[in-house]
mmCIF file of C-alpha atoms and ligand atoms in Angstrom:
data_model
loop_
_atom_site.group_PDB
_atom_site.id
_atom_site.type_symbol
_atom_site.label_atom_id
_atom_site.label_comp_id
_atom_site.label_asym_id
_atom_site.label_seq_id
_atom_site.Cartn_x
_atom_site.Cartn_y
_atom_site.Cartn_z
ATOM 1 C CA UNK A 1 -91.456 352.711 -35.930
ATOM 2 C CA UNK A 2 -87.727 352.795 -36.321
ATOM 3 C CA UNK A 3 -87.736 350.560 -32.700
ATOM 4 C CA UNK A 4 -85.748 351.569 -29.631
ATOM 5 C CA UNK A 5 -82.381 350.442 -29.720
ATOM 6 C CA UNK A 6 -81.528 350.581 -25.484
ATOM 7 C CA UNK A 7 -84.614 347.825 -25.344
ATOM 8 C CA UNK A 8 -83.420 344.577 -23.560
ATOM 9 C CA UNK A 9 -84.908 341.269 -23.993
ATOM 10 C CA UNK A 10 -85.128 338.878 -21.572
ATOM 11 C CA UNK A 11 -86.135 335.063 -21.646
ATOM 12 C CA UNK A 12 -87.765 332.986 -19.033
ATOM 13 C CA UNK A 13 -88.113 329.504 -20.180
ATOM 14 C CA UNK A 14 -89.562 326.721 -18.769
ATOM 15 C CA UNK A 15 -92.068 323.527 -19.021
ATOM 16 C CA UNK A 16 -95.914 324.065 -18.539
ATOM 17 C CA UNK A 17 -96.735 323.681 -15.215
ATOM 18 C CA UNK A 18 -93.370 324.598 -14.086
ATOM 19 C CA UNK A 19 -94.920 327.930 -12.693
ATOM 20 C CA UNK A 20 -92.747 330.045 -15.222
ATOM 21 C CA UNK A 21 -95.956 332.566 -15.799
ATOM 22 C CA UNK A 22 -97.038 333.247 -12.075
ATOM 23 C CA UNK A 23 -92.711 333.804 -11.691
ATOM 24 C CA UNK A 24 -93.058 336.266 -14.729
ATOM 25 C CA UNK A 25 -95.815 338.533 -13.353
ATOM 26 C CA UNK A 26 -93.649 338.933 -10.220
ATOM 27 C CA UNK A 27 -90.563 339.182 -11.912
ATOM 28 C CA UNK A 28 -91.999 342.274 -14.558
ATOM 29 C CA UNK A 29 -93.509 344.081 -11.109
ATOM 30 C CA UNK A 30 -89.921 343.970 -9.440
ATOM 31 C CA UNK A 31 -88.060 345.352 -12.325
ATOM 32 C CA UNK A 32 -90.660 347.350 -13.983
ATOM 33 C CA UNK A 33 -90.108 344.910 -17.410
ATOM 34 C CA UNK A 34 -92.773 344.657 -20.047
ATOM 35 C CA UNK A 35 -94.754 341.402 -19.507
ATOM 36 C CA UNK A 36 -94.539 339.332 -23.198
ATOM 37 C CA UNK A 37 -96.340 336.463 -23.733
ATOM 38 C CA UNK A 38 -96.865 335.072 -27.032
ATOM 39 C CA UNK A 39 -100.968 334.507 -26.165
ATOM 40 C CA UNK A 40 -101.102 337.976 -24.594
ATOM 41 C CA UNK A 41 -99.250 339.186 -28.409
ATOM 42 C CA UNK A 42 -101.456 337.236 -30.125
ATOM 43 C CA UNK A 43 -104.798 338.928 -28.646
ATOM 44 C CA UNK A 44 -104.179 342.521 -28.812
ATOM 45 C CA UNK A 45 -102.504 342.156 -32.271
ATOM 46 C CA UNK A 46 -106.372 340.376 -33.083
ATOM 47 C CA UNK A 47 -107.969 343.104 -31.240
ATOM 48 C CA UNK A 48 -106.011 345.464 -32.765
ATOM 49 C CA UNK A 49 -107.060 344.130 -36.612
ATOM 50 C CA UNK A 50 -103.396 344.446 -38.001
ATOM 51 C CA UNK A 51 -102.591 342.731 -40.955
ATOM 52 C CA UNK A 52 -100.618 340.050 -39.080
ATOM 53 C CA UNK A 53 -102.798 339.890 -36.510
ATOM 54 C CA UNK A 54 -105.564 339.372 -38.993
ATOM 55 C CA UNK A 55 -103.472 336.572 -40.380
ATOM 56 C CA UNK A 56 -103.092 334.948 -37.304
ATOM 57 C CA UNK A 57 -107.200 335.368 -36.432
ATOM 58 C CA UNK A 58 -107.564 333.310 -39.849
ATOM 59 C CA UNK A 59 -104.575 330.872 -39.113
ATOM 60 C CA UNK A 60 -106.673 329.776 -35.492
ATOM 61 C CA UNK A 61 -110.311 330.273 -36.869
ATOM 62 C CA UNK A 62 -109.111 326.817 -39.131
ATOM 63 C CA UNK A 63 -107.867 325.556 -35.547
ATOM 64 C CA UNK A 64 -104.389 325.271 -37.057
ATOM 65 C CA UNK A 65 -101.276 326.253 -34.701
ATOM 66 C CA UNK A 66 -100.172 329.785 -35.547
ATOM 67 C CA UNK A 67 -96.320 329.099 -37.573
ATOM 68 C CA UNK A 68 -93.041 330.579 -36.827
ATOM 69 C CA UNK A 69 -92.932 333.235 -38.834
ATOM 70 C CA UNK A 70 -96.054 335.034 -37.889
ATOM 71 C CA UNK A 71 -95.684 334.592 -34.323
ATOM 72 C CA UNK A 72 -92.062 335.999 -34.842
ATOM 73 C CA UNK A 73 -93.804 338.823 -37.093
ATOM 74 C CA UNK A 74 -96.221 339.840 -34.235
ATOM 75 C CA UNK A 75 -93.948 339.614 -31.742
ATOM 76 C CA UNK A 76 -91.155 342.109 -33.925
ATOM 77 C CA UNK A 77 -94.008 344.368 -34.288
ATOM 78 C CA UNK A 78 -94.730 344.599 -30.587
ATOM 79 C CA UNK A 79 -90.778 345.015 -29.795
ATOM 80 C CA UNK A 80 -90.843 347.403 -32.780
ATOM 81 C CA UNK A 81 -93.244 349.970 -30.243
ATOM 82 C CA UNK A 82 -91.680 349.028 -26.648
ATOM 83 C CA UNK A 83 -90.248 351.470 -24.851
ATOM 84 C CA UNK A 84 -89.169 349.750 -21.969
ATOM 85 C CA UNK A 85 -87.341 346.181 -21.454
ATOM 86 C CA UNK A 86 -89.554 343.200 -21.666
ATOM 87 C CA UNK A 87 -89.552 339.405 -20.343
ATOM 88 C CA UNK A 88 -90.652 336.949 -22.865
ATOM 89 C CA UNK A 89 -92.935 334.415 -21.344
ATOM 90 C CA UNK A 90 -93.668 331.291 -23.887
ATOM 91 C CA UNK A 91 -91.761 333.054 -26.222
ATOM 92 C CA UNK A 92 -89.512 332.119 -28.696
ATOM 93 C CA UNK A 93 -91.084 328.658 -28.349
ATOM 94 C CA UNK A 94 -89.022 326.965 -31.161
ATOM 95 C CA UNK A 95 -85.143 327.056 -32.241
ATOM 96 C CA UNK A 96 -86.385 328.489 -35.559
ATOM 97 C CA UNK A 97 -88.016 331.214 -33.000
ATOM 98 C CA UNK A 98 -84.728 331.825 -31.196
ATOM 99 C CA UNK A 99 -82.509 332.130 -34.377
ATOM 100 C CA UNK A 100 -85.123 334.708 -36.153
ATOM 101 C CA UNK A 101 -85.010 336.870 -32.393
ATOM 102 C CA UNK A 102 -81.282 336.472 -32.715
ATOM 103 C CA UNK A 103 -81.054 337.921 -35.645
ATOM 104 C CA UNK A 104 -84.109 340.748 -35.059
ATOM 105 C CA UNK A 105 -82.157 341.677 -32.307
ATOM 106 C CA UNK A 106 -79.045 342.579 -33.417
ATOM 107 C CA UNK A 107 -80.630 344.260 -36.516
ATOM 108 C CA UNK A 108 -82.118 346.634 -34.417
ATOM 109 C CA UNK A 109 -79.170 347.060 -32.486
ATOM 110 C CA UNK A 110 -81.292 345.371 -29.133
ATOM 111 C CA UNK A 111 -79.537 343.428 -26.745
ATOM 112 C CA UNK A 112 -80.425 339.693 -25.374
ATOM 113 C CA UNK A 113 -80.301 339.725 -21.795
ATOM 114 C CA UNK A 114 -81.183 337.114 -18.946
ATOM 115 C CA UNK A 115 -82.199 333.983 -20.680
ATOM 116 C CA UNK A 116 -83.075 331.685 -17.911
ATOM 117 C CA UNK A 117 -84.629 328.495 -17.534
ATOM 118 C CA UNK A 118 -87.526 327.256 -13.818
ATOM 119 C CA UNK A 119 -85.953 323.882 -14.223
ATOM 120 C CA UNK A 120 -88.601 320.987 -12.377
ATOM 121 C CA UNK A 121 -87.849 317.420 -13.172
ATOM 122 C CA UNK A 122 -90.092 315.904 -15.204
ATOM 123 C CA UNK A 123 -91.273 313.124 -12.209
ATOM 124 C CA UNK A 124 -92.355 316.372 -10.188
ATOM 125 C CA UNK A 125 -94.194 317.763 -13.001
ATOM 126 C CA UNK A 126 -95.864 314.686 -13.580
ATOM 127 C CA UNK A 127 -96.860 314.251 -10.311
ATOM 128 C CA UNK A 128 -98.464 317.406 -9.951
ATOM 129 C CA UNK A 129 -100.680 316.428 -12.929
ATOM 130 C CA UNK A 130 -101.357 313.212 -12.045
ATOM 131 C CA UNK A 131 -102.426 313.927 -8.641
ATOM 132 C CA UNK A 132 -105.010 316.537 -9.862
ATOM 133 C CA UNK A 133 -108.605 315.585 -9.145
ATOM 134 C CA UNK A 134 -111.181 318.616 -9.851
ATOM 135 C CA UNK A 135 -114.801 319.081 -8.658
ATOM 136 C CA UNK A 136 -116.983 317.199 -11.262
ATOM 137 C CA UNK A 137 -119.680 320.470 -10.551
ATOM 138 C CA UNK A 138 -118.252 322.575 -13.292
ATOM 139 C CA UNK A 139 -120.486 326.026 -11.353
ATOM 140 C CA UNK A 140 -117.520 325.709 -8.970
ATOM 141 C CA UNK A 141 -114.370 324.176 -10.446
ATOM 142 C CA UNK A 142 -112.371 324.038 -7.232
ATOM 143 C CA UNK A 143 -109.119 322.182 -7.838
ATOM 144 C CA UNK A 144 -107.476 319.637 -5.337
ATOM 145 C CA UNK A 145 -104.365 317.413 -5.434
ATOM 146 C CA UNK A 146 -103.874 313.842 -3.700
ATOM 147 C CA UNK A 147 -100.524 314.846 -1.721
ATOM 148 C CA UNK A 148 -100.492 318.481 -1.549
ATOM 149 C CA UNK A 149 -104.120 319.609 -1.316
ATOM 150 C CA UNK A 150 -106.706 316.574 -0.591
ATOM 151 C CA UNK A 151 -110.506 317.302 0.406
ATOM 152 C CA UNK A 152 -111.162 316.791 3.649
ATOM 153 C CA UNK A 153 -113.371 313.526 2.441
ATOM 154 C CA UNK A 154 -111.727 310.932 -0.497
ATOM 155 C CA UNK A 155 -113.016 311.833 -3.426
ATOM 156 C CA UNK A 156 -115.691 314.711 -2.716
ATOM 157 C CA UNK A 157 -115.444 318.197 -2.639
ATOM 158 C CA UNK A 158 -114.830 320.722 0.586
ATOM 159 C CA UNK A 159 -117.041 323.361 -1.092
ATOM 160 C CA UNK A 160 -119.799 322.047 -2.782
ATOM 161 C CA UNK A 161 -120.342 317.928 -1.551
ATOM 162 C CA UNK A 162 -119.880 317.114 -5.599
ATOM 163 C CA UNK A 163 -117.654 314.161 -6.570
ATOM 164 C CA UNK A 164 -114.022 314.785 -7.554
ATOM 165 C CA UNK A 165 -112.917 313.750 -10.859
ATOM 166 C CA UNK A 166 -109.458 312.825 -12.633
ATOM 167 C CA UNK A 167 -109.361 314.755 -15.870
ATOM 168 C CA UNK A 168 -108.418 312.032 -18.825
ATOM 169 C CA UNK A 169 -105.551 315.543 -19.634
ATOM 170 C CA UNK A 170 -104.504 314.647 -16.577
ATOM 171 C CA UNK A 171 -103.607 311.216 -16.820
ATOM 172 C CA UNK A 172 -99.959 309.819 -16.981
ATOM 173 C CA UNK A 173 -100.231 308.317 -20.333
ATOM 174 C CA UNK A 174 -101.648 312.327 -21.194
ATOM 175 C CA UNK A 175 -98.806 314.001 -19.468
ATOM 176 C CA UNK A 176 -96.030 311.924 -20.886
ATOM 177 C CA UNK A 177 -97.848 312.248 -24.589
ATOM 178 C CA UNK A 178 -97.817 315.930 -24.111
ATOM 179 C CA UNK A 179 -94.278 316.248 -22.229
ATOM 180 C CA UNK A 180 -92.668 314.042 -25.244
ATOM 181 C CA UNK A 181 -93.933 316.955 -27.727
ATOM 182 C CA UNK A 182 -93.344 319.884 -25.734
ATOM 183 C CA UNK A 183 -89.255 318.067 -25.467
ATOM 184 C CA UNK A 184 -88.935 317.499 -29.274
ATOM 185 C CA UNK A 185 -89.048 321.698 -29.410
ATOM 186 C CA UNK A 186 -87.619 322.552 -26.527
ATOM 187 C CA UNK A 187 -84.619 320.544 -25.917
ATOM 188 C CA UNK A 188 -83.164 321.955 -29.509
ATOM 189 C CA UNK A 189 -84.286 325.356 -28.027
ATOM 190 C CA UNK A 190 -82.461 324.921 -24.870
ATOM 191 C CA UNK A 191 -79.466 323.823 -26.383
ATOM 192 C CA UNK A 192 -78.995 327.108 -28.601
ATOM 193 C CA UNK A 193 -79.208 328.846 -25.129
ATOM 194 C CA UNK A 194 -77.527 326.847 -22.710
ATOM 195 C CA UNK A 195 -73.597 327.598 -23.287
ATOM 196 C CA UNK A 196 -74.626 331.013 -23.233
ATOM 197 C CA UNK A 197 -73.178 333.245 -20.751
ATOM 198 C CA UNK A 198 -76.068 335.213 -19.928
ATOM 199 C CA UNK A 199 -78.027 331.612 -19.557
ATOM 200 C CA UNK A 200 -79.082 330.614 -16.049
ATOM 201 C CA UNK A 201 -81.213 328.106 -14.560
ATOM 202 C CA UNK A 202 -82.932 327.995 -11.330
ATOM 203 C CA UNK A 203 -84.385 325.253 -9.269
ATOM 204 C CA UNK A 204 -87.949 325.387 -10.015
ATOM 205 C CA UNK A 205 -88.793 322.247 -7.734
ATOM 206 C CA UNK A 206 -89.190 324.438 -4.224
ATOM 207 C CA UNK A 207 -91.605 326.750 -2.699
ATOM 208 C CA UNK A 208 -93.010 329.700 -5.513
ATOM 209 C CA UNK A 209 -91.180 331.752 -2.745
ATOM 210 C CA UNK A 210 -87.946 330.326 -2.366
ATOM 211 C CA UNK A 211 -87.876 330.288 -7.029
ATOM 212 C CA UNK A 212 -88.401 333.932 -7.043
ATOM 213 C CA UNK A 213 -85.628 334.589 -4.757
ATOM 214 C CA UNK A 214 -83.602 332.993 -6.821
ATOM 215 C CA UNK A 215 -84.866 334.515 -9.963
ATOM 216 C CA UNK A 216 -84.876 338.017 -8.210
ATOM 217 C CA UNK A 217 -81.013 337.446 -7.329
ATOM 218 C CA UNK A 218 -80.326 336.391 -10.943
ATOM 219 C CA UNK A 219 -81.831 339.105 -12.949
ATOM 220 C CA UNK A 220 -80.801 341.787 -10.022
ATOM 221 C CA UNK A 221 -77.439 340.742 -11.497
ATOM 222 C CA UNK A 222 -78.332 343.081 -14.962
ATOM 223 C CA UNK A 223 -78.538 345.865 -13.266
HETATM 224 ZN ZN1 ZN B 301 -117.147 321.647 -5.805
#
């Protein structure tokens, strides 16, 4: 397990509910790039019963969050056994994260490639959450939004005739709780990116369509 030293790593950062992960599994089909995402890590190395991953099982069995340096340590071991160039989705998640790839990398002799951000201003994100309503019957689950998706009646679902209800996650006082943590990691991780010049950012805030095109143009740039 000496590692591959041609293996690229590339970044795709973004907010939840930007729509970084759907981007991701389009973005690993187009350029044949190994999908990475920290949860996705997290599982196999579990499944697999590695020491780390073992650690980590025991770290989330106490409901704890797993810490930097065993998510970097699974993550290094996955690298470690790539062949071909991955996209990190959710990952690194911290600046601590981002300093210990940094420094993984270039021990290995890898290379950091695209690191580039779905950018979608907060108000848009929060209005996407705050217009959520979901069908109260949780047998069928279906999903609606005020603006964008209503049911054909206020307040009761197309499918199944059950009332609609507005998840307390999905309340503003919710999003902006959760938003407000998610910044106080990422904005330091951002920064150590953003004067970069293989950092881009694209305008998340348009059709899923119209974000991969611009995604497809900016990794097609690699190449
Ligand atoms: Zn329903």
């Amino acid at each position: 397990m000496s590692g591959n030293a041609n293996i690229v790593a590339n970044i795709l950062l973004g907010a939840p509910g930007s729509g970084k992960g759907t981007q991701a599994k389009r973005l690993v089909e187009t350029f044949s790039l190994t999908h990475l995402s920290t949860g996705d890590i997290l599982r196999d190395a579990v499944s697999k019963g590695t020491e780390i991953g073992l650690r980590a099982k025991a770290i989330m069995a106490e409901g704890k969050l797993v810490d930097d340096d065993t998510v970097n340590g699974l993550v290094f071991a996955r690298l470690l056994d790539e062949t071909s160039d991955v996209l990190f989705d959710g990952y690194p998640r911290t600046l601590q994260q981002a300093q210990a790839l940094e420094d993984f990398l270039s021990s290995k002799g890898m290379a950091l490639g695209s690191v580039v951000l779905v950018d979608v201003p907060q108000e848009v994100l929060e209005a996407r959450v705050v217009g959520r309503r979901v069908c109260s019957n949780n047998a069928c689950g279906a999903i609606y939004h005020l603006e964008s998706k209503p049911p054909k009646q206020a307040g009761v679902c197309d499918l199944c005739g059950s009332p609609l209800k507005h998840r307390s996650d999905d309340t503003a006082e919710a999003f902006q709780s959760r938003m407000g943590e998610f910044h106080s990691t990422f904005q330091p991780l951002l920064g150590f990116y953003k004067h970069r010049p293989n950092f881009r950012s694209v305008d998340g805030n348009r059709a899923p369509e119209l974000v991969f095109e611009s995604l497809r143009h900016v990794f097609g740039e690699r190449a």
